[in-house]
Amino acid sequence: MNERILVVDDEQSINDLIKLDLEFEGYVVESAYDGQEALAKVDSFNPDLIILDVMLPKVSGFDVCKKINIEKSIPIILLTAKTDVIDRVLGLELGADDYMTKPFDNRELLARVKALLRRSKSTSLPDQDILTNNEIILILNERKVLINDLEIHLTPKEYELLMLLISNPEQVFSRESLLEKVWGYDYFGDTRTVDMHIQRIRKKIAEHSTHDYIQTVFGVGYKMRKFS
């Protein structure tokens, strides 16, 4: 297996328990106990996935998430003791791929870890090496997205969503279908997760494009409009 996971939580008992469960599953695990240490270990450890608590000393989990997603494409699961929807939405807006509210079931956390890693490492790509829709180009073997020849940075989940939509132009996907196909497991959150990710993709594309590519289908979900 050998995937590397960074666990960031200032409560040592929680950190140790998550680390123990992950190591039992065969993952290579490093721990960090504050946001500053987490950022340093992202560079030195180069994790394949990060489990990140929101309430951290020195640098908050939100700020860590934001900085990581500016510089790298690493799947992030946020852990929060807060049940406020605003906190969950903020985490997704800053680039987190998933979130769990404490206390959580460790078996569910492991399921989400496996699903995120499976999706981010997936080789089940379309037959062609490049997908295009007018101004948008996806170079699949490099997981690179170009808009009018300018590269844009997408998180792993944003990339998976865009790839699915551009691979199926004009096909309408419900929010529930997108959760199932992109998150790859029985998601226990709500469909606002999809809305937040679509919103971020739209914003990044719009900075360099002239078309409105992702269309909302009222009462259903989303589709990718095809431009010649």
PDB file of C-alpha atoms in Angstrom:
ATOM      1  CA  MET A   1       0.000   0.000   0.000  1.00  0.00           C
ATOM      2  CA  ASN A   2       2.585   2.554   1.196  1.00  0.00           C
ATOM      3  CA  GLU A   3       0.358   5.626   0.810  1.00  0.00           C
ATOM      4  CA  ARG A   4       1.451   8.384   3.177  1.00  0.00           C
ATOM      5  CA  ILE A   5      -1.106  10.072   5.428  1.00  0.00           C
ATOM      6  CA  LEU A   6      -0.568  13.114   7.622  1.00  0.00           C
ATOM      7  CA  VAL A   7      -2.810  13.293  10.713  1.00  0.00           C
ATOM      8  CA  VAL A   8      -3.140  16.784  12.179  1.00  0.00           C
ATOM      9  CA  ASP A   9      -4.929  17.101  15.522  1.00  0.00           C
ATOM     10  CA  ASP A  10      -3.790  18.805  18.728  1.00  0.00           C
ATOM     11  CA  GLU A  11      -5.590  16.220  20.909  1.00  0.00           C
ATOM     12  CA  GLN A  12      -2.939  13.524  21.254  1.00  0.00           C
ATOM     13  CA  SER A  13      -5.410  10.770  22.163  1.00  0.00           C
ATOM     14  CA  ILE A  14      -7.390  11.339  18.947  1.00  0.00           C
ATOM     15  CA  ASN A  15      -4.243  11.727  16.879  1.00  0.00           C
ATOM     16  CA  ASP A  16      -2.750   8.516  18.273  1.00  0.00           C
ATOM     17  CA  LEU A  17      -5.956   6.518  17.734  1.00  0.00           C
ATOM     18  CA  ILE A  18      -6.320   7.611  14.108  1.00  0.00           C
ATOM     19  CA  LYS A  19      -2.618   6.914  13.499  1.00  0.00           C
ATOM     20  CA  LEU A  20      -2.900   3.438  15.018  1.00  0.00           C
ATOM     21  CA  ASP A  21      -5.941   2.532  12.891  1.00  0.00           C
ATOM     22  CA  LEU A  22      -4.301   3.790   9.698  1.00  0.00           C
ATOM     23  CA  GLU A  23      -1.040   1.969  10.371  1.00  0.00           C
ATOM     24  CA  PHE A  24      -3.005  -1.220  11.011  1.00  0.00           C
ATOM     25  CA  GLU A  25      -4.417  -0.816   7.490  1.00  0.00           C
ATOM     26  CA  GLY A  26      -0.897  -0.536   6.075  1.00  0.00           C
ATOM     27  CA  TYR A  27      -0.566   3.220   5.621  1.00  0.00           C
ATOM     28  CA  VAL A  28       2.588   5.186   6.441  1.00  0.00           C
ATOM     29  CA  VAL A  29       1.504   7.829   8.948  1.00  0.00           C
ATOM     30  CA  GLU A  30       3.008  11.024  10.360  1.00  0.00           C
ATOM     31  CA  SER A  31       1.422  13.189  13.039  1.00  0.00           C
ATOM     32  CA  ALA A  32       1.342  16.941  13.575  1.00  0.00           C
ATOM     33  CA  TYR A  33      -0.178  18.758  16.538  1.00  0.00           C
ATOM     34  CA  ASP A  34      -0.510  22.349  15.332  1.00  0.00           C
ATOM     35  CA  GLY A  35      -0.967  24.159  12.028  1.00  0.00           C
ATOM     36  CA  GLN A  36       2.604  25.355  11.768  1.00  0.00           C
ATOM     37  CA  GLU A  37       3.979  21.836  12.207  1.00  0.00           C
ATOM     38  CA  ALA A  38       1.426  20.549   9.690  1.00  0.00           C
ATOM     39  CA  LEU A  39       2.624  22.931   6.974  1.00  0.00           C
ATOM     40  CA  ALA A  40       6.239  21.946   7.614  1.00  0.00           C
ATOM     41  CA  LYS A  41       5.411  18.234   7.395  1.00  0.00           C
ATOM     42  CA  VAL A  42       3.465  18.696   4.172  1.00  0.00           C
ATOM     43  CA  ASP A  43       6.773  19.727   2.601  1.00  0.00           C
ATOM     44  CA  SER A  44       9.007  17.183   4.321  1.00  0.00           C
ATOM     45  CA  PHE A  45       6.662  14.160   4.386  1.00  0.00           C
ATOM     46  CA  ASN A  46       4.843  14.820   1.089  1.00  0.00           C
ATOM     47  CA  PRO A  47       1.611  13.052   2.116  1.00  0.00           C
ATOM     48  CA  ASP A  48      -0.880  11.478  -0.280  1.00  0.00           C
ATOM     49  CA  LEU A  49      -3.763  12.552   1.986  1.00  0.00           C
ATOM     50  CA  ILE A  50      -4.240  14.798   5.020  1.00  0.00           C
ATOM     51  CA  ILE A  51      -6.662  14.364   7.921  1.00  0.00           C
ATOM     52  CA  LEU A  52      -6.882  17.876   9.323  1.00  0.00           C
ATOM     53  CA  ASP A  53      -8.551  19.183  12.481  1.00  0.00           C
ATOM     54  CA  VAL A  54     -10.062  22.656  12.197  1.00  0.00           C
ATOM     55  CA  MET A  55      -9.293  23.911  15.714  1.00  0.00           C
ATOM     56  CA  LEU A  56      -5.485  23.973  15.839  1.00  0.00           C
ATOM     57  CA  PRO A  57      -2.927  26.072  17.738  1.00  0.00           C
ATOM     58  CA  LYS A  58      -0.699  28.578  15.912  1.00  0.00           C
ATOM     59  CA  VAL A  59      -2.329  28.220  12.483  1.00  0.00           C
ATOM     60  CA  SER A  60      -5.977  27.181  12.105  1.00  0.00           C
ATOM     61  CA  GLY A  61      -7.030  24.180  10.079  1.00  0.00           C
ATOM     62  CA  PHE A  62      -8.869  26.512   7.700  1.00  0.00           C
ATOM     63  CA  ASP A  63      -5.686  28.493   7.028  1.00  0.00           C
ATOM     64  CA  VAL A  64      -3.666  25.289   6.608  1.00  0.00           C
ATOM     65  CA  CYS A  65      -6.237  23.985   4.131  1.00  0.00           C
ATOM     66  CA  LYS A  66      -6.222  27.234   2.165  1.00  0.00           C
ATOM     67  CA  LYS A  67      -2.422  27.375   1.934  1.00  0.00           C
ATOM     68  CA  ILE A  68      -2.077  23.723   0.912  1.00  0.00           C
ATOM     69  CA  ASN A  69      -4.617  24.084  -1.869  1.00  0.00           C
ATOM     70  CA  ILE A  70      -2.856  27.124  -3.285  1.00  0.00           C
ATOM     71  CA  GLU A  71       0.376  25.169  -3.646  1.00  0.00           C
ATOM     72  CA  LYS A  72      -0.514  21.469  -3.948  1.00  0.00           C
ATOM     73  CA  SER A  73      -3.189  18.951  -4.936  1.00  0.00           C
ATOM     74  CA  ILE A  74      -3.555  16.778  -1.841  1.00  0.00           C
ATOM     75  CA  PRO A  75      -6.907  15.312  -0.742  1.00  0.00           C
ATOM     76  CA  ILE A  76      -7.970  16.751   2.630  1.00  0.00           C
ATOM     77  CA  ILE A  77     -10.497  15.428   5.144  1.00  0.00           C
ATOM     78  CA  LEU A  78     -11.439  18.093   7.697  1.00  0.00           C
ATOM     79  CA  LEU A  79     -12.274  17.131  11.272  1.00  0.00           C
ATOM     80  CA  THR A  80     -14.399  19.537  13.243  1.00  0.00           C
ATOM     81  CA  ALA A  81     -16.078  19.523  16.631  1.00  0.00           C
ATOM     82  CA  LYS A  82     -18.475  22.147  15.355  1.00  0.00           C
ATOM     83  CA  THR A  83     -21.846  21.229  13.884  1.00  0.00           C
ATOM     84  CA  ASP A  84     -22.477  24.669  12.389  1.00  0.00           C
ATOM     85  CA  VAL A  85     -23.160  24.384   8.664  1.00  0.00           C
ATOM     86  CA  ILE A  86     -21.179  27.583   8.075  1.00  0.00           C
ATOM     87  CA  ASP A  87     -17.983  25.909   9.312  1.00  0.00           C
ATOM     88  CA  ARG A  88     -18.479  22.915   7.039  1.00  0.00           C
ATOM     89  CA  VAL A  89     -19.246  25.102   4.038  1.00  0.00           C
ATOM     90  CA  LEU A  90     -16.193  27.272   4.737  1.00  0.00           C
ATOM     91  CA  GLY A  91     -13.965  24.202   4.809  1.00  0.00           C
ATOM     92  CA  LEU A  92     -15.304  23.025   1.449  1.00  0.00           C
ATOM     93  CA  GLU A  93     -14.928  26.507  -0.026  1.00  0.00           C
ATOM     94  CA  LEU A  94     -11.269  26.529   1.046  1.00  0.00           C
ATOM     95  CA  GLY A  95     -10.606  23.289  -0.822  1.00  0.00           C
ATOM     96  CA  ALA A  96     -11.294  20.416   1.553  1.00  0.00           C
ATOM     97  CA  ASP A  97     -12.517  17.274  -0.203  1.00  0.00           C
ATOM     98  CA  ASP A  98     -14.532  15.938   2.722  1.00  0.00           C
ATOM     99  CA  TYR A  99     -15.360  16.667   6.356  1.00  0.00           C
ATOM    100  CA  MET A 100     -16.370  14.713   9.446  1.00  0.00           C
ATOM    101  CA  THR A 101     -17.843  16.031  12.667  1.00  0.00           C
ATOM    102  CA  LYS A 102     -16.445  14.833  15.995  1.00  0.00           C
ATOM    103  CA  PRO A 103     -17.144  12.407  17.506  1.00  0.00           C
ATOM    104  CA  PHE A 104     -16.922  10.124  14.474  1.00  0.00           C
ATOM    105  CA  ASP A 105     -16.823   6.408  13.754  1.00  0.00           C
ATOM    106  CA  ASN A 106     -13.254   5.370  12.917  1.00  0.00           C
ATOM    107  CA  ARG A 107     -14.559   2.778  10.462  1.00  0.00           C
ATOM    108  CA  GLU A 108     -16.318   5.527   8.542  1.00  0.00           C
ATOM    109  CA  LEU A 109     -13.144   7.624   8.558  1.00  0.00           C
ATOM    110  CA  LEU A 110     -11.166   4.680   7.144  1.00  0.00           C
ATOM    111  CA  ALA A 111     -13.796   4.171   4.439  1.00  0.00           C
ATOM    112  CA  ARG A 112     -13.519   7.796   3.410  1.00  0.00           C
ATOM    113  CA  VAL A 113      -9.711   7.671   3.428  1.00  0.00           C
ATOM    114  CA  LYS A 114      -9.725   4.604   1.166  1.00  0.00           C
ATOM    115  CA  ALA A 115     -12.264   6.164  -1.188  1.00  0.00           C
ATOM    116  CA  LEU A 116     -10.363   9.438  -1.533  1.00  0.00           C
ATOM    117  CA  LEU A 117      -7.047   7.686  -2.141  1.00  0.00           C
ATOM    118  CA  ARG A 118      -8.627   5.317  -4.634  1.00  0.00           C
ATOM    119  CA  ARG A 119     -10.114   8.205  -6.587  1.00  0.00           C
ATOM    120  CA  SER A 120      -6.975  10.353  -6.520  1.00  0.00           C
ATOM    121  CA  LYS A 121      -4.789   7.443  -7.674  1.00  0.00           C
ATOM    122  CA  SER A 122      -7.310   6.039 -10.124  1.00  0.00           C
ATOM    123  CA  THR A 123      -6.048   4.945 -13.514  1.00  0.00           C
ATOM    124  CA  SER A 124      -9.522   4.315 -14.920  1.00  0.00           C
ATOM    125  CA  LEU A 125      -9.325   7.296 -17.255  1.00  0.00           C
ATOM    126  CA  PRO A 126     -11.047   7.636 -20.630  1.00  0.00           C
ATOM    127  CA  ASP A 127      -9.248   6.066 -23.594  1.00  0.00           C
ATOM    128  CA  GLN A 128      -7.952   9.341 -24.973  1.00  0.00           C
ATOM    129  CA  ASP A 129      -5.113  11.251 -23.321  1.00  0.00           C
ATOM    130  CA  ILE A 130      -6.734  14.659 -23.770  1.00  0.00           C
ATOM    131  CA  LEU A 131     -10.282  15.910 -23.245  1.00  0.00           C
ATOM    132  CA  THR A 132     -11.353  19.232 -24.740  1.00  0.00           C
ATOM    133  CA  ASN A 133     -14.333  21.540 -24.786  1.00  0.00           C
ATOM    134  CA  ASN A 134     -13.539  24.711 -26.683  1.00  0.00           C
ATOM    135  CA  GLU A 135     -11.320  26.734 -24.292  1.00  0.00           C
ATOM    136  CA  ILE A 136     -10.879  23.872 -21.798  1.00  0.00           C
ATOM    137  CA  ILE A 137      -8.199  21.193 -22.187  1.00  0.00           C
ATOM    138  CA  LEU A 138      -7.641  18.327 -19.723  1.00  0.00           C
ATOM    139  CA  ILE A 139      -4.308  16.513 -20.099  1.00  0.00           C
ATOM    140  CA  LEU A 140      -5.197  13.297 -18.341  1.00  0.00           C
ATOM    141  CA  ASN A 141      -1.833  11.634 -17.747  1.00  0.00           C
ATOM    142  CA  GLU A 142      -0.610  14.856 -16.087  1.00  0.00           C
ATOM    143  CA  ARG A 143      -3.937  15.695 -14.393  1.00  0.00           C
ATOM    144  CA  LYS A 144      -3.484  19.174 -15.816  1.00  0.00           C
ATOM    145  CA  VAL A 145      -6.222  21.648 -16.754  1.00  0.00           C
ATOM    146  CA  LEU A 146      -5.653  24.442 -19.267  1.00  0.00           C
ATOM    147  CA  ILE A 147      -8.044  27.296 -19.994  1.00  0.00           C
ATOM    148  CA  ASN A 148      -6.997  29.201 -23.113  1.00  0.00           C
ATOM    149  CA  ASP A 149      -3.507  27.709 -22.641  1.00  0.00           C
ATOM    150  CA  LEU A 150      -3.274  28.947 -19.040  1.00  0.00           C
ATOM    151  CA  GLU A 151      -3.006  26.248 -16.362  1.00  0.00           C
ATOM    152  CA  ILE A 152      -5.488  26.427 -13.492  1.00  0.00           C
ATOM    153  CA  HIS A 153      -5.105  24.657 -10.164  1.00  0.00           C
ATOM    154  CA  LEU A 154      -7.867  22.263  -9.104  1.00  0.00           C
ATOM    155  CA  THR A 155      -8.116  20.164  -5.976  1.00  0.00           C
ATOM    156  CA  PRO A 156      -8.406  16.387  -6.559  1.00  0.00           C
ATOM    157  CA  LYS A 157     -12.181  16.427  -6.144  1.00  0.00           C
ATOM    158  CA  GLU A 158     -12.590  19.473  -8.381  1.00  0.00           C
ATOM    159  CA  TYR A 159     -10.547  17.714 -11.052  1.00  0.00           C
ATOM    160  CA  GLU A 160     -12.614  14.518 -10.790  1.00  0.00           C
ATOM    161  CA  LEU A 161     -15.846  16.495 -11.099  1.00  0.00           C
ATOM    162  CA  LEU A 162     -14.631  18.460 -14.106  1.00  0.00           C
ATOM    163  CA  MET A 163     -13.319  15.315 -15.800  1.00  0.00           C
ATOM    164  CA  LEU A 164     -16.649  13.534 -15.333  1.00  0.00           C
ATOM    165  CA  LEU A 165     -18.633  16.472 -16.698  1.00  0.00           C
ATOM    166  CA  ILE A 166     -16.369  17.147 -19.682  1.00  0.00           C
ATOM    167  CA  SER A 167     -16.341  13.417 -20.514  1.00  0.00           C
ATOM    168  CA  ASN A 168     -20.149  13.494 -20.755  1.00  0.00           C
ATOM    169  CA  PRO A 169     -21.110  16.775 -22.460  1.00  0.00           C
ATOM    170  CA  GLU A 170     -24.775  17.781 -22.210  1.00  0.00           C
ATOM    171  CA  GLN A 171     -25.532  14.867 -19.852  1.00  0.00           C
ATOM    172  CA  VAL A 172     -27.411  15.976 -16.753  1.00  0.00           C
ATOM    173  CA  PHE A 173     -26.093  14.604 -13.451  1.00  0.00           C
ATOM    174  CA  SER A 174     -28.062  14.857 -10.228  1.00  0.00           C
ATOM    175  CA  ARG A 175     -26.192  15.990  -7.140  1.00  0.00           C
ATOM    176  CA  GLU A 176     -26.670  12.545  -5.627  1.00  0.00           C
ATOM    177  CA  SER A 177     -25.210  10.925  -8.750  1.00  0.00           C
ATOM    178  CA  LEU A 178     -22.172  13.214  -8.632  1.00  0.00           C
ATOM    179  CA  LEU A 179     -21.609  12.326  -4.964  1.00  0.00           C
ATOM    180  CA  GLU A 180     -21.737   8.635  -5.808  1.00  0.00           C
ATOM    181  CA  LYS A 181     -19.539   8.799  -8.921  1.00  0.00           C
ATOM    182  CA  VAL A 182     -16.894  11.248  -7.672  1.00  0.00           C
ATOM    183  CA  TRP A 183     -16.755  10.606  -3.940  1.00  0.00           C
ATOM    184  CA  GLY A 184     -17.026   6.893  -4.626  1.00  0.00           C
ATOM    185  CA  TYR A 185     -18.864   5.741  -1.487  1.00  0.00           C
ATOM    186  CA  ASP A 186     -22.096   6.252   0.416  1.00  0.00           C
ATOM    187  CA  TYR A 187     -21.619   9.871   1.349  1.00  0.00           C
ATOM    188  CA  PHE A 188     -23.146  10.864   4.686  1.00  0.00           C
ATOM    189  CA  GLY A 189     -23.021  14.610   4.168  1.00  0.00           C
ATOM    190  CA  ASP A 190     -25.411  16.606   2.022  1.00  0.00           C
ATOM    191  CA  THR A 191     -25.543  17.720  -1.582  1.00  0.00           C
ATOM    192  CA  ARG A 192     -24.242  21.183  -0.717  1.00  0.00           C
ATOM    193  CA  THR A 193     -20.819  19.533  -0.901  1.00  0.00           C
ATOM    194  CA  VAL A 194     -21.326  19.215  -4.652  1.00  0.00           C
ATOM    195  CA  ASP A 195     -22.607  22.785  -4.919  1.00  0.00           C
ATOM    196  CA  MET A 196     -19.512  24.153  -3.170  1.00  0.00           C
ATOM    197  CA  HIS A 197     -17.138  22.233  -5.436  1.00  0.00           C
ATOM    198  CA  ILE A 198     -19.030  23.247  -8.598  1.00  0.00           C
ATOM    199  CA  GLN A 199     -18.994  26.871  -7.440  1.00  0.00           C
ATOM    200  CA  ARG A 200     -15.202  26.790  -7.059  1.00  0.00           C
ATOM    201  CA  ILE A 201     -14.686  25.122 -10.447  1.00  0.00           C
ATOM    202  CA  ARG A 202     -16.880  27.720 -12.143  1.00  0.00           C
ATOM    203  CA  LYS A 203     -14.970  30.564 -10.532  1.00  0.00           C
ATOM    204  CA  LYS A 204     -11.586  29.188 -11.601  1.00  0.00           C
ATOM    205  CA  ILE A 205     -12.734  28.579 -15.175  1.00  0.00           C
ATOM    206  CA  ALA A 206     -14.417  31.980 -15.446  1.00  0.00           C
ATOM    207  CA  GLU A 207     -11.174  33.805 -14.667  1.00  0.00           C
ATOM    208  CA  HIS A 208      -9.752  32.795 -18.065  1.00  0.00           C
ATOM    209  CA  SER A 209     -12.736  31.862 -20.256  1.00  0.00           C
ATOM    210  CA  THR A 210     -15.545  33.530 -22.185  1.00  0.00           C
ATOM    211  CA  HIS A 211     -18.209  30.792 -21.904  1.00  0.00           C
ATOM    212  CA  ASP A 212     -20.402  29.576 -19.053  1.00  0.00           C
ATOM    213  CA  TYR A 213     -19.527  25.873 -19.262  1.00  0.00           C
ATOM    214  CA  ILE A 214     -21.233  24.284 -16.256  1.00  0.00           C
ATOM    215  CA  GLN A 215     -24.973  24.802 -16.317  1.00  0.00           C
ATOM    216  CA  THR A 216     -27.332  24.350 -13.392  1.00  0.00           C
ATOM    217  CA  VAL A 217     -30.368  22.262 -14.292  1.00  0.00           C
ATOM    218  CA  PHE A 218     -33.030  23.554 -11.928  1.00  0.00           C
ATOM    219  CA  GLY A 219     -34.304  20.969  -9.495  1.00  0.00           C
ATOM    220  CA  VAL A 220     -31.935  18.274 -10.781  1.00  0.00           C
ATOM    221  CA  GLY A 221     -28.211  19.031 -10.830  1.00  0.00           C
ATOM    222  CA  TYR A 222     -25.576  20.059 -13.352  1.00  0.00           C
ATOM    223  CA  LYS A 223     -24.348  19.465 -16.878  1.00  0.00           C
ATOM    224  CA  MET A 224     -21.396  20.492 -19.041  1.00  0.00           C
ATOM    225  CA  ARG A 225     -22.462  22.594 -22.026  1.00  0.00           C
ATOM    226  CA  LYS A 226     -20.661  21.654 -25.238  1.00  0.00           C
ATOM    227  CA  PHE A 227     -19.035  24.450 -27.243  1.00  0.00           C
ATOM    228  CA  SER A 228     -17.489  23.794 -30.654  1.00  0.00           C
TER     229      SER A 228
END
